[in-house]
Tab-separated table of C-alpha atoms and ligand atoms in Angstrom:
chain	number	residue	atom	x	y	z
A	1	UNK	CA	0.000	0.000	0.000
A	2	UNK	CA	1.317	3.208	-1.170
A	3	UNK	CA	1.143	5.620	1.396
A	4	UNK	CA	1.868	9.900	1.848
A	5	UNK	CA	4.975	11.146	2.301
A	6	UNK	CA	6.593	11.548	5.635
A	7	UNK	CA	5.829	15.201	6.996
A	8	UNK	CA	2.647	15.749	4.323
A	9	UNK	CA	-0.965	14.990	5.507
A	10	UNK	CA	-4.225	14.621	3.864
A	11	UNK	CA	-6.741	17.187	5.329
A	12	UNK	CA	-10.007	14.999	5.462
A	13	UNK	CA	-13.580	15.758	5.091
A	14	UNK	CA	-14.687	15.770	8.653
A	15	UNK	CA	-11.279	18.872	9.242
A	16	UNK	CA	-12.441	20.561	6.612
A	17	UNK	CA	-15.170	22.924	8.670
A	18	UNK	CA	-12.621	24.202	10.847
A	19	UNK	CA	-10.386	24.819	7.936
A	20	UNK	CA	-13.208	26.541	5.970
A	21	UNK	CA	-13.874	28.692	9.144
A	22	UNK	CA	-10.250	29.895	9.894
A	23	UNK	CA	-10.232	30.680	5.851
A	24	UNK	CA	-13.123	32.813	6.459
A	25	UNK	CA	-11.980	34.700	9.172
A	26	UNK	CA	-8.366	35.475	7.470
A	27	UNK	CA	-10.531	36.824	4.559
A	28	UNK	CA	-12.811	39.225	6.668
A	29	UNK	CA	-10.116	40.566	8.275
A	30	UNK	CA	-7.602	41.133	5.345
A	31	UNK	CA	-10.538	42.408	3.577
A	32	UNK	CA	-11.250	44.864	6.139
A	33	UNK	CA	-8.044	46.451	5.413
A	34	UNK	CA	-8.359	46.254	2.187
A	35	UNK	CA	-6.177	43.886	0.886
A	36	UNK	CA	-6.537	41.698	-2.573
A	37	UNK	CA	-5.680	38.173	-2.925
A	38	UNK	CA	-2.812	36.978	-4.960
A	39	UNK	CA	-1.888	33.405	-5.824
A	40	UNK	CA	1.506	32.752	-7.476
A	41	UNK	CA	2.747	29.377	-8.825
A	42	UNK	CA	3.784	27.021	-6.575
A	43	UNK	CA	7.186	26.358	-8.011
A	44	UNK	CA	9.475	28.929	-9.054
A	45	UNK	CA	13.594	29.339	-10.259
A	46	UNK	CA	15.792	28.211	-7.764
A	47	UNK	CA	17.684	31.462	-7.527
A	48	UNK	CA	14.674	33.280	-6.459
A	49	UNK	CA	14.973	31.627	-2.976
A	50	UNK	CA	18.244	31.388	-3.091
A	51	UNK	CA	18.819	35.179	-3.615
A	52	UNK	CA	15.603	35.961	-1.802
A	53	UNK	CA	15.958	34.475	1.652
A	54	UNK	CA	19.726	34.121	1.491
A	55	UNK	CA	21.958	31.634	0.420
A	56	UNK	CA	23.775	30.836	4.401
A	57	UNK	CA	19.783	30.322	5.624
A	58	UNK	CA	19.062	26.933	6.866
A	59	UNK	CA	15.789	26.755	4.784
A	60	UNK	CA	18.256	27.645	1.514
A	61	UNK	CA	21.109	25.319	2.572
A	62	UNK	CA	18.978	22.476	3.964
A	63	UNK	CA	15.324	22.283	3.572
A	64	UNK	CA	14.426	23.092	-0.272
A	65	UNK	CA	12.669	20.766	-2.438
A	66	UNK	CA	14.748	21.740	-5.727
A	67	UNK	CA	15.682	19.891	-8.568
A	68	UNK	CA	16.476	19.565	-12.159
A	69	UNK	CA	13.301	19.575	-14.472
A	70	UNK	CA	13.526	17.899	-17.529
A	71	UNK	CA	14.685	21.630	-19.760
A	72	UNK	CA	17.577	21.558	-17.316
A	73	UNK	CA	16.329	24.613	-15.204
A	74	UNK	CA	16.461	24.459	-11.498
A	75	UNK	CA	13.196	24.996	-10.002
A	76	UNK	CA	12.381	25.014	-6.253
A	77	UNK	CA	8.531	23.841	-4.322
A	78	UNK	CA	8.291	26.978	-2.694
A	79	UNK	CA	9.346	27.578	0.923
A	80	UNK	CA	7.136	30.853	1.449
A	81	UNK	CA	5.590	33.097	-0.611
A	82	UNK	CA	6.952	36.932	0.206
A	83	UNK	CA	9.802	36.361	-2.674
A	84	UNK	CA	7.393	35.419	-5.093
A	85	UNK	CA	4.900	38.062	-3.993
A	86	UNK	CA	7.661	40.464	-5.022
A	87	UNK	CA	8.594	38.959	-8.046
A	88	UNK	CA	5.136	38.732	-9.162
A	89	UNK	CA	4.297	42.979	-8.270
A	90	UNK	CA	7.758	43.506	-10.457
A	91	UNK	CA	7.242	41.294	-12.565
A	92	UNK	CA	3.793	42.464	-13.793
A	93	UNK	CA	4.743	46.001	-12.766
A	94	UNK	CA	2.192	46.197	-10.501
A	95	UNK	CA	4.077	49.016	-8.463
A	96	UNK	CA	4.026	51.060	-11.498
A	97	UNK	CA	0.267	50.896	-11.525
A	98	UNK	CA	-0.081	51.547	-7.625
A	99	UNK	CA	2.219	53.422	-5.274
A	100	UNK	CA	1.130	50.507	-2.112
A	101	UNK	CA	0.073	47.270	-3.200
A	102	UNK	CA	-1.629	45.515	-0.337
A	103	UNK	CA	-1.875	41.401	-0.946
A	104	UNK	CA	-2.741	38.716	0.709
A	105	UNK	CA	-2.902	35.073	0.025
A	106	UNK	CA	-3.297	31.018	1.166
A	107	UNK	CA	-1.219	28.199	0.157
A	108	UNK	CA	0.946	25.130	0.375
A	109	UNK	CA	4.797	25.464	1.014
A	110	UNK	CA	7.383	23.148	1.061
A	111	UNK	CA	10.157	22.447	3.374
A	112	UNK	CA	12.397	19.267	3.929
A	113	UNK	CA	12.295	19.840	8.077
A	114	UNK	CA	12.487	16.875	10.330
A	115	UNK	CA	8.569	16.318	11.178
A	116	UNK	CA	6.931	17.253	14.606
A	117	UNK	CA	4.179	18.147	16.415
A	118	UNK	CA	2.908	21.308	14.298
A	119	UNK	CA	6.089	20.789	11.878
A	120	UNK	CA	5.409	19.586	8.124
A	121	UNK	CA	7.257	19.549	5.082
A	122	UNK	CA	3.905	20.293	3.045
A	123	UNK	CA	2.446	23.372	5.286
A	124	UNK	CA	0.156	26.117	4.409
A	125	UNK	CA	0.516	28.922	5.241
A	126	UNK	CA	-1.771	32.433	5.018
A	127	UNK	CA	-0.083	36.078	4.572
A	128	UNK	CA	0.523	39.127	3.588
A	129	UNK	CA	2.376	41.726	1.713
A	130	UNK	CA	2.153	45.838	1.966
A	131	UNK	CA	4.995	46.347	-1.162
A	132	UNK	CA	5.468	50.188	-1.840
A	133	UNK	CA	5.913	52.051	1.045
A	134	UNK	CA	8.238	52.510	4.062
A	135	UNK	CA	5.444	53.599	6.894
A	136	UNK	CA	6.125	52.094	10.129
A	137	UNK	CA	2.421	52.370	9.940
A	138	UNK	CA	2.562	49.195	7.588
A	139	UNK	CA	4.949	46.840	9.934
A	140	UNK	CA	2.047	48.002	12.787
A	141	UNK	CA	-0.714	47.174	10.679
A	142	UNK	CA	0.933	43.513	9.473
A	143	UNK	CA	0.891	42.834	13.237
A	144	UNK	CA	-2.534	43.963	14.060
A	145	UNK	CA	-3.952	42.212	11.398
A	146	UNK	CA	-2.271	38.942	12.353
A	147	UNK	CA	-3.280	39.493	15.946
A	148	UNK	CA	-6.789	40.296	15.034
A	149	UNK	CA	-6.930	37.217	13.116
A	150	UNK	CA	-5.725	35.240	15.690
A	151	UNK	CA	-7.667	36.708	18.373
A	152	UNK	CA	-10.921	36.150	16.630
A	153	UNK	CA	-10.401	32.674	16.336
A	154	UNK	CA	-10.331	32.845	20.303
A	155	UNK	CA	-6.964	32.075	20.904
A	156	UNK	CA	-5.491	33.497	24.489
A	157	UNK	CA	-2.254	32.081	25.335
A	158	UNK	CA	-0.295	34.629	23.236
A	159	UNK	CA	2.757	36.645	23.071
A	160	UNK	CA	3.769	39.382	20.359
A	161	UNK	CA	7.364	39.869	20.017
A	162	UNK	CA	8.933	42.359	18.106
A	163	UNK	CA	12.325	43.388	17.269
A	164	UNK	CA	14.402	45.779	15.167
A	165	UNK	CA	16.810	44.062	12.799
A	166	UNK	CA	17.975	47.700	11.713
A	167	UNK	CA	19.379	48.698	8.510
A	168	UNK	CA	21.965	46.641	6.761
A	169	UNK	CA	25.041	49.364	7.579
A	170	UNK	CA	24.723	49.197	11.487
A	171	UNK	CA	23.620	45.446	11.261
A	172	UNK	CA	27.107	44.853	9.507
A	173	UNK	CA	28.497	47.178	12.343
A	174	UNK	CA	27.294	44.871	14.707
A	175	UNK	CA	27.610	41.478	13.631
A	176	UNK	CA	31.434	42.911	13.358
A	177	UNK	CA	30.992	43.695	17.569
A	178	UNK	CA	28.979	40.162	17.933
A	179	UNK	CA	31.691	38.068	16.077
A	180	UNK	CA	34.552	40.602	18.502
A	181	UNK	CA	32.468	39.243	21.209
A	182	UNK	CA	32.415	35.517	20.671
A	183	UNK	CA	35.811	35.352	18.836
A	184	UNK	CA	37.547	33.743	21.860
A	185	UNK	CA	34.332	31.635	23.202
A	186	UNK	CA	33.614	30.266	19.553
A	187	UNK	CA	35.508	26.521	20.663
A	188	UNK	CA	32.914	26.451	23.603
A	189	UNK	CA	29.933	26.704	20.933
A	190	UNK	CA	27.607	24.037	19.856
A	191	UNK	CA	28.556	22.427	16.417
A	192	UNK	CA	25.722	24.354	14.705
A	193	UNK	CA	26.496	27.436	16.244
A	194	UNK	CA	30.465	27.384	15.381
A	195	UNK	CA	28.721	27.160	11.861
A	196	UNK	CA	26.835	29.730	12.189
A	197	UNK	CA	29.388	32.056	13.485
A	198	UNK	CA	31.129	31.970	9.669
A	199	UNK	CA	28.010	32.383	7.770
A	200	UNK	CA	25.345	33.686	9.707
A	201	UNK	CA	26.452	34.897	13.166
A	202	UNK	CA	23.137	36.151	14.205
A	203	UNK	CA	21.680	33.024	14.560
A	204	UNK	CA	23.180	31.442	17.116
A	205	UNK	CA	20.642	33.287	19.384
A	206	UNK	CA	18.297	30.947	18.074
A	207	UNK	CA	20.509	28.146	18.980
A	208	UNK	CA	18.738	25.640	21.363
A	209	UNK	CA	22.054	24.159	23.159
A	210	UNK	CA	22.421	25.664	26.872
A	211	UNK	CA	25.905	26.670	26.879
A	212	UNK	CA	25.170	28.561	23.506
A	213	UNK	CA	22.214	30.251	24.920
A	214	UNK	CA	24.386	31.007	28.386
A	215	UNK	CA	27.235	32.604	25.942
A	216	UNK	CA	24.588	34.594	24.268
A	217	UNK	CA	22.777	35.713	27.105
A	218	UNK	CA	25.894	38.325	28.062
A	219	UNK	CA	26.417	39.011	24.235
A	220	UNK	CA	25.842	42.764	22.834
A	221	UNK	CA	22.123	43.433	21.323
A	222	UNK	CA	21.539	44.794	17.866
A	223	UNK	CA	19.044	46.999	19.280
A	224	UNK	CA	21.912	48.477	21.882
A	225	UNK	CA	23.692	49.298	18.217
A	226	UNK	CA	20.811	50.527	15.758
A	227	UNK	CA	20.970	53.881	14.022
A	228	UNK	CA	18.727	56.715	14.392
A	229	UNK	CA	16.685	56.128	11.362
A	230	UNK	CA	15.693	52.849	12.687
A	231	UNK	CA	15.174	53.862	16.297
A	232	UNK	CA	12.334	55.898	14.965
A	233	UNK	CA	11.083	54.023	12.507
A	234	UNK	CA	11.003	51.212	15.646
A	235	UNK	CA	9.172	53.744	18.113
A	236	UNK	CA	6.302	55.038	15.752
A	237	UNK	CA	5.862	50.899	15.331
A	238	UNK	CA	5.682	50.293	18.667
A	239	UNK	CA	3.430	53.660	19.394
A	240	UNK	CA	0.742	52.569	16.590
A	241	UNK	CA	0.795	49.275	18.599
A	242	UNK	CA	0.028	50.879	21.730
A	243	UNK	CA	-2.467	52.932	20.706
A	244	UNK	CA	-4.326	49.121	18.914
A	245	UNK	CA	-4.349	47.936	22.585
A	246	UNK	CA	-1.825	45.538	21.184
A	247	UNK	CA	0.248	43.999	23.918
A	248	UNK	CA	3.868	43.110	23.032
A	249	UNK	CA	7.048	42.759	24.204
A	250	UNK	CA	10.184	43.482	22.872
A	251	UNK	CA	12.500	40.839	22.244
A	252	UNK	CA	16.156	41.808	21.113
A	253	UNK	CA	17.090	38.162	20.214
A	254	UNK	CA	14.418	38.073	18.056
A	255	UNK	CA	16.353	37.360	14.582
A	256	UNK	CA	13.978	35.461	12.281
A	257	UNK	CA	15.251	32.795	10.266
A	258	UNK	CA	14.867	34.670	6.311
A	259	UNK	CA	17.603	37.129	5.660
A	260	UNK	CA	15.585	39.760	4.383
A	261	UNK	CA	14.622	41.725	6.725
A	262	UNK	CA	15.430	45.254	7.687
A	263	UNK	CA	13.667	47.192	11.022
A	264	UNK	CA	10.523	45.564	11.939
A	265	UNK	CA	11.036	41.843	12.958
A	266	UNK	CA	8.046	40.086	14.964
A	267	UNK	CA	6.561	37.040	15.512
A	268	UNK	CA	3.470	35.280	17.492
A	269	UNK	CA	4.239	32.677	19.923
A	270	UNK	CA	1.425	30.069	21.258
A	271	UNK	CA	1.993	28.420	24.832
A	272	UNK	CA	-0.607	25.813	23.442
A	273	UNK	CA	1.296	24.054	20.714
A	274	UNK	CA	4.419	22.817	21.887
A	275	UNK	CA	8.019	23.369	21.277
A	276	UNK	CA	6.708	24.654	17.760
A	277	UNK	CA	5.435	27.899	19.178
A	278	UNK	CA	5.570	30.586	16.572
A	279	UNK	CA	1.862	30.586	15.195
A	280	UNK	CA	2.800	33.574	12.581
A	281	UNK	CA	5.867	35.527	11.636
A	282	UNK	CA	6.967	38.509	9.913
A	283	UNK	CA	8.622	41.957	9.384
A	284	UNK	CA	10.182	44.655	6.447
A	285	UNK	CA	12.273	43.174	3.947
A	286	UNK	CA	13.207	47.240	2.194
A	287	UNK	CA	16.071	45.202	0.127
A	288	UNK	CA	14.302	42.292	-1.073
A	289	UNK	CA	13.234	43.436	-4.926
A	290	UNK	CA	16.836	44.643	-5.518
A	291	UNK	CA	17.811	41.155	-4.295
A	292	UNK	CA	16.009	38.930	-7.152
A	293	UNK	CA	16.653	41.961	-9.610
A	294	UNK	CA	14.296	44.494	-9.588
A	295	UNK	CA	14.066	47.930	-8.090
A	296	UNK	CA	14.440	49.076	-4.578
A	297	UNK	CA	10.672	48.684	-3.366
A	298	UNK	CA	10.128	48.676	0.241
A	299	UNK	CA	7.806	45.965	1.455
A	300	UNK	CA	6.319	44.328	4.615
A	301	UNK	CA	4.283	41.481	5.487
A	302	UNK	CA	3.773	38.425	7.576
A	303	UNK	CA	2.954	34.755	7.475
A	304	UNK	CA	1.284	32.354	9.667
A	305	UNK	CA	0.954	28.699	10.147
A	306	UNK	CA	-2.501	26.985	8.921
A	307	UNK	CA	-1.819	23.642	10.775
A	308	UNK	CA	-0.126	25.610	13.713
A	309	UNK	CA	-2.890	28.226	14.363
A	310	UNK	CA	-5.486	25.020	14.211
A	311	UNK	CA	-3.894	22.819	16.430
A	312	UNK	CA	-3.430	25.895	19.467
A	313	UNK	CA	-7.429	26.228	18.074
A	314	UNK	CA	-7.995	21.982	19.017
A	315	UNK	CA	-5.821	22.523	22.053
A	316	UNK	CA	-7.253	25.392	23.443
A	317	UNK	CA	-10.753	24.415	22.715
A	318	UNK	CA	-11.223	28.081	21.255
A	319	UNK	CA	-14.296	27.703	18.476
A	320	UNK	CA	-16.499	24.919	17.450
A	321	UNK	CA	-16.545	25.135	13.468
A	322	UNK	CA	-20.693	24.484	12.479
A	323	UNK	CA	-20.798	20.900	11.315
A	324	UNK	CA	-21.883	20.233	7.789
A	325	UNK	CA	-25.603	20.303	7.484
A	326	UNK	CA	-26.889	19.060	3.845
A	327	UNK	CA	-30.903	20.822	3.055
A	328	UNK	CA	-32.597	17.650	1.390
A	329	UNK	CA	-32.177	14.353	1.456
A	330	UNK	CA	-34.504	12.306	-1.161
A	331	UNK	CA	-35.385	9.137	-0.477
A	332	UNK	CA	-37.098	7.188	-2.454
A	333	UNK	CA	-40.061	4.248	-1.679
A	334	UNK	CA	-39.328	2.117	-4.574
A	335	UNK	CA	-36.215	1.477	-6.615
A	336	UNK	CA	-38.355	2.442	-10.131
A	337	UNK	CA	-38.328	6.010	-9.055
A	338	UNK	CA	-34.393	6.697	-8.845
A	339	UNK	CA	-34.752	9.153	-12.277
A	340	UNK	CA	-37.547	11.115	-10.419
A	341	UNK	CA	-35.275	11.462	-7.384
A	342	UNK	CA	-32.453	12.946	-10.052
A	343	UNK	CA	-34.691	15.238	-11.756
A	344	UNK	CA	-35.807	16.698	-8.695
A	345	UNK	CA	-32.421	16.807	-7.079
A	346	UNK	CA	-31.222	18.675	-10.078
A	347	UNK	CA	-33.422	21.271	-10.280
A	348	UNK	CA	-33.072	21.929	-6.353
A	349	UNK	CA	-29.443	21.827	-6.628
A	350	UNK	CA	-29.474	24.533	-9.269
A	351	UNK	CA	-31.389	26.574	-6.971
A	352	UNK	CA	-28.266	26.892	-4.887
A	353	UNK	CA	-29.597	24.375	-2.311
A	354	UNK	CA	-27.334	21.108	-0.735
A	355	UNK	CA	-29.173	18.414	-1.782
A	356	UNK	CA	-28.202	14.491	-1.024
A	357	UNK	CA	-29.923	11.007	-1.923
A	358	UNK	CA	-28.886	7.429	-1.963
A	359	UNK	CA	-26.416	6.146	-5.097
A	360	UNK	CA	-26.445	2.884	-3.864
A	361	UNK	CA	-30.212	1.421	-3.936
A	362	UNK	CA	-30.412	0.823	-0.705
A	363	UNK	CA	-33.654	0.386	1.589
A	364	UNK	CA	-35.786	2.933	2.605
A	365	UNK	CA	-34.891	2.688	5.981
A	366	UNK	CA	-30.919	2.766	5.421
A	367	UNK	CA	-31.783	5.845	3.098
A	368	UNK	CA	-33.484	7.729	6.307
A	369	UNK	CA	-30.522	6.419	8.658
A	370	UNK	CA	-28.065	8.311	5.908
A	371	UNK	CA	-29.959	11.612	5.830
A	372	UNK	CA	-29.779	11.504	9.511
A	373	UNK	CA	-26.303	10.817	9.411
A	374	UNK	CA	-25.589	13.595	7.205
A	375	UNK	CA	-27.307	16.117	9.282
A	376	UNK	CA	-30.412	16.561	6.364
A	377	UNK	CA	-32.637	19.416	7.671
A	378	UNK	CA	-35.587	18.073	5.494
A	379	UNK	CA	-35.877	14.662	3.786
A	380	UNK	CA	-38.385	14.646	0.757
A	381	UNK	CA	-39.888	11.017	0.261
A	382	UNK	CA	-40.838	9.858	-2.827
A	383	UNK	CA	-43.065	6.985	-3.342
A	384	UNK	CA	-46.713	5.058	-2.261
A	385	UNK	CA	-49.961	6.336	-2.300
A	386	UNK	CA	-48.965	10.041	-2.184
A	387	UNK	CA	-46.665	9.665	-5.537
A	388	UNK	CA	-49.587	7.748	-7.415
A	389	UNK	CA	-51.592	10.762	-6.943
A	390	UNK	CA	-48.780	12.902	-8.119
A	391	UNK	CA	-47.443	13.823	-4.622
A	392	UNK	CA	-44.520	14.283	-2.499
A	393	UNK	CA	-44.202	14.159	1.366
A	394	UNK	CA	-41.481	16.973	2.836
A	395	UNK	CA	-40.915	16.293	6.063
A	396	UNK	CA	-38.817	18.775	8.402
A	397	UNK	CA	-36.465	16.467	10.916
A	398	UNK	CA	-35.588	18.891	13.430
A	399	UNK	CA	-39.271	18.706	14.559
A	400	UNK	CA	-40.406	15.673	12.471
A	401	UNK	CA	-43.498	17.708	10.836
A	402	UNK	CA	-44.781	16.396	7.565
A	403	UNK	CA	-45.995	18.564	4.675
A	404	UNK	CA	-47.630	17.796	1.352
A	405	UNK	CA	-46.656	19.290	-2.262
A	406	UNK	CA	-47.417	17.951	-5.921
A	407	UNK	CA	-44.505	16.578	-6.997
A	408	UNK	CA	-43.559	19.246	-9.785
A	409	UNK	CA	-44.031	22.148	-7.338
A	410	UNK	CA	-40.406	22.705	-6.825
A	411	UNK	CA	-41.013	26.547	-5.830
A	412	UNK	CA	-42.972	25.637	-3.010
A	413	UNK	CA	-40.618	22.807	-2.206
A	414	UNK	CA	-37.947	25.597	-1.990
A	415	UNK	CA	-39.626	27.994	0.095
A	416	UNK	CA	-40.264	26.041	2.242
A	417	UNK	CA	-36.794	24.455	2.942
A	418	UNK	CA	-35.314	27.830	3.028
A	419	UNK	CA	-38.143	29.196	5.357
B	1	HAM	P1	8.459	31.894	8.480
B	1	HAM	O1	8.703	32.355	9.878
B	1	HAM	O2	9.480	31.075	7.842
B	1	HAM	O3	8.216	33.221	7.623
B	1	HAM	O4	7.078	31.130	8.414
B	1	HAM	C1	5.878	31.729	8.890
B	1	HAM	C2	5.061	30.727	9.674
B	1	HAM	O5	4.838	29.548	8.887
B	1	HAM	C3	5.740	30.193	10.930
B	1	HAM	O6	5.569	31.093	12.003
B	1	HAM	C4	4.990	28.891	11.162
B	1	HAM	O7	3.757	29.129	11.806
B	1	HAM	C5	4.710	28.422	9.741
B	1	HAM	N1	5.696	27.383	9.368
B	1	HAM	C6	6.957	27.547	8.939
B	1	HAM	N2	7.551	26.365	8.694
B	1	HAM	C7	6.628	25.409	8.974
B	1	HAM	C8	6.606	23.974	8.918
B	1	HAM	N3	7.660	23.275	8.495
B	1	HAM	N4	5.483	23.329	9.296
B	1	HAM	C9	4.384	24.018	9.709
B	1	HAM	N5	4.341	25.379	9.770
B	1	HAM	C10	5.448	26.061	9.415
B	1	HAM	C11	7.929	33.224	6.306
B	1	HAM	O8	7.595	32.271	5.656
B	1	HAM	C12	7.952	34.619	5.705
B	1	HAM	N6	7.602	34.523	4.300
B	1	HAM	C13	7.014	35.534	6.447
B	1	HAM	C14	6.965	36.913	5.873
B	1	HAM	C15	6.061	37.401	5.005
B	1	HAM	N7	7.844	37.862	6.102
B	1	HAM	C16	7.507	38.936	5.398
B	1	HAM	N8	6.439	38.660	4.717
């Protein structure tokens, strides 16, 4: 038996409600600020990643799905979407068109991590992207959206943590100060980490090994080295914030795993779903377009974890998604009538009503055991001494009443299912 691949899932029928309803809430909200969906391909030119997030990341160096197609190009599964959000708006010159272009969008990505609880290598993820302007009032509105979104969906056990990751001049200033700092403790430093101090030194706060995270606990702080440009840009952030009644706290090891960024860094963290905490994550990436080719556009955005935000949703107990409810079940008296069943479930159907019967031939009684199983608000029976006289019997199951049409009145039939 064939089976999926290690670290992808199939999302079933009976998980699809809750999915539905935490689709619907990321659409309200991102249309309440006005943003407009975007869907990009789902594999793209290896170099776009590569350039994009940085070529000394560990999702470059280690987790891509890339290989050789059959024209010889290399082409990557996508590990997130902002670098192809960017190609796409320079691509199709959509910056030309529009000073801001506000975007959201849903979708699978792709990364070869070693599965876990809330840790796939087919995720999706939700975002978005405010390309064309340098506002700290965009980084503030990326994280109230995301907070609003998660906060809807009832989830408590939160923290917002933001950082400033600067501009690239006094990061380069710093990392110089960092790598000063560790230069004689880099022997004492996890495997990973003595890695990391050659090609991406800022990392090793992220670094999970205790004597690492003792060595970095005394080590100098970007933030303790940003310029003045940045320092504002990092206050009006943090006022807007305020002034949302957005709590958050600001965390100076905060360095994000993309290279991209520049100022606004932040992510949301979930006590509820293990040691995979970060529900959403985000921040400006001012350098990105020039990057992958293109212009200097400043940008922003965030993205967030579909599988992660559900499971703090199942762990938390936080909303109860509406199960599925069909509107008519037909059943049918006597096998000879299955074509008047499909007529009439036709024309119902096409009058934007769910409508279920029995593909099987099965008794009458397993066909009224099905529409109770499917949750069938009404089930229309078809058949006996009512059909001979051209009838139908409609009968409403949450309070078993019983109602008469002609068989061809399909109107009534209507109005009366939709009340
Ligand atoms: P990221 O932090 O790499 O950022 O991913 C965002 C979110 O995707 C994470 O916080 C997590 O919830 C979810 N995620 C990441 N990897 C996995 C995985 N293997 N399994 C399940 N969920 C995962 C980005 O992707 C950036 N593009 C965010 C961004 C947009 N920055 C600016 N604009």
């Amino acid at each position: 038996m064939i089976k999926a691949i290690t670290g992808t899932k199939d999302i079933l029928p009976v998980d699809m409600p809750k999915w539905h309803a935490l689709e619907e809430t990321v659409r309200n909200v991102f249309s309440n600020f006005n943003y407009k969906e975007i869907r990009t391909p789902i594999f793209e030119e290896t170099a776009l990643f590569a350039r994009g997030i940085g070529e000394s990341t560990d999702i470059v160096s280690k987790e891509m799905y890339t290989f050789i197609d059959r024209s010889e190009t290399s082409v990557t599964l996508r590990p997130e979407m902002t670098a192809s959000v960017v190609r796409s708006v320079i691509e199709h010159s959509l910056h030309k068109q529009q000073g801001l272009n506000k975007l959201y969008y849903f979708g699978p990505m792709f990364r070869q991590e070693r599965p876990q609880a809330g840790r796939f290598r087919q995720f999706h993820q939700f975002g978005a992207e405010g390309i064309g302007s340098n506002d700290p009032a965009l980084d503030a509105e990326m994280i109230i959206m995301a907070y609003d979104i998660i906060t809807k969906l009832g989830l408590k056990n939160l923290t917002v943590k933001i950082n400033s990751l600067g501009l690239p001049e006094s990061r380069e200033e710093y990392k110089k100060l960092l790598r000063e700092y560790l230069s004689d403790k880099v022997e004492l430093l996890s495997e990973e980490s003595r890695k990391r101090y050659e090609t991406n030194v800022m990392r090793i706060f992220d670094s999970k090994a205790e004597n690492d995270q003792k060595i970095m606990a005394e080590a100098p702080l970007l933030i303790e080295h940003l310029d003045e440009e940045s320092l504002e840009h990092f206050k009006l952030v943090k006022e807007i914030l305020t002034s949302a009644n957005v709590i958050f706290e600001v965390d100076p090891k905060l360095v994000r795993g993309l290279d991209y960024y520049t100022h606004t860094a932040f992510e949301i963290v979930s006590t509820s779903v293990g040691s995979q905490s970060a529900l959403c994550g985000g921040g400006r990436y001012n350098l990105l377009s020039k990057e992958i080719g293109g212009e200097e556009i400043p940008g922003v955005g965030f993205a967030a974890g579909m599988e992660r935000i559900l499971l703090a949703c199942e762990n938390e107990k936080s909303f109860e998604p509406k199960e599925y409810e069909s509107d008519l079940y037909i059943a049918r008296l006597d096998k000879s009538l299955y074509n008047v069943v499909i007529d009439n479930a036709i024309k119902i159907r096409r009058n934007n009503l769910i409508v279920e019967y029995d593909y099987n031939h099965r008794s009458f009684k397993a066909q009224m055991r099905e529409a109770n199983k499917i949750n069938s608000r009404f089930v229309m029976i078809v058949g006996g001494e009512e059909y001979e006289r051209g009838e139908t019997v409609l009968k409403d199951m949450s309070n078993g009443e019983q109602f008469t049409f002609k068989i061809d009145a399909t109107t009534d039939i209507i109005k009366k299912i939709t009340g």
